[in-house]
């Protein structure tokens, strides 16, 4: 396994102001990752990715509860080409049939990973910053782009989300 730890600093204040900044530590990973996710897919109309993913999640949880499906407790959103969005969870037994859920297996051989800590409203900017830094490394970010949401807390400053971007 090869891990490249890369740190970049971004200014989030006005030009010339350095008191507001965010440190971003991006890992470039070349060990294969397999994600086996069960959920639903849809197309983000008018590029409304979040709205689409929330609507898909609203369909998933009634199925999981009614069928008493055991899962790992993390919501996973997968963004693909042509505005396709897949939202789901990792089931304890992903081979179960008759659940009514779609199954998606993602294999990444090279990808960037960043752990975002803070409000979900900062995820789009964090993803954009990641892509920019990947380009600066001379690499090509691709799809899928994946958000793995950690366990919920009422303190938004402590929310954790893993961001993964495929490297072409």
C-alpha angles and dihedrals in degrees: 000000000000121000122185112194110204124181124197129176121218126194111227097178129077118297110288094020115113102173092088112057140138126215115218121197110194122189119206106206127192098181112104116258123200120195118187107194131178120201142084136303132215144160119260102234111213087002091289093153098161094047090049093048093048091051090051091049089051087059095047103055097057089053093048092048097043092049093039091232115183113227141172093251101240125116113223125197119193121195116201141172122303094026093295115158127190119192123187153111137255109256119214086233107029092176092070112125129209095038094122089231126120116238122221125185115196121194118191119183095178125018146147121244130196129173110220114202115191142043119349088236087075096057098090092052091045091052091048091049090050092053092049092051092047089055090049088057089058092251130123117236113212142164146328099059109190134196117196110192119213124217116303123259128175089229101084091195088067100048111124125207126173113217118202126186123186114236113219 
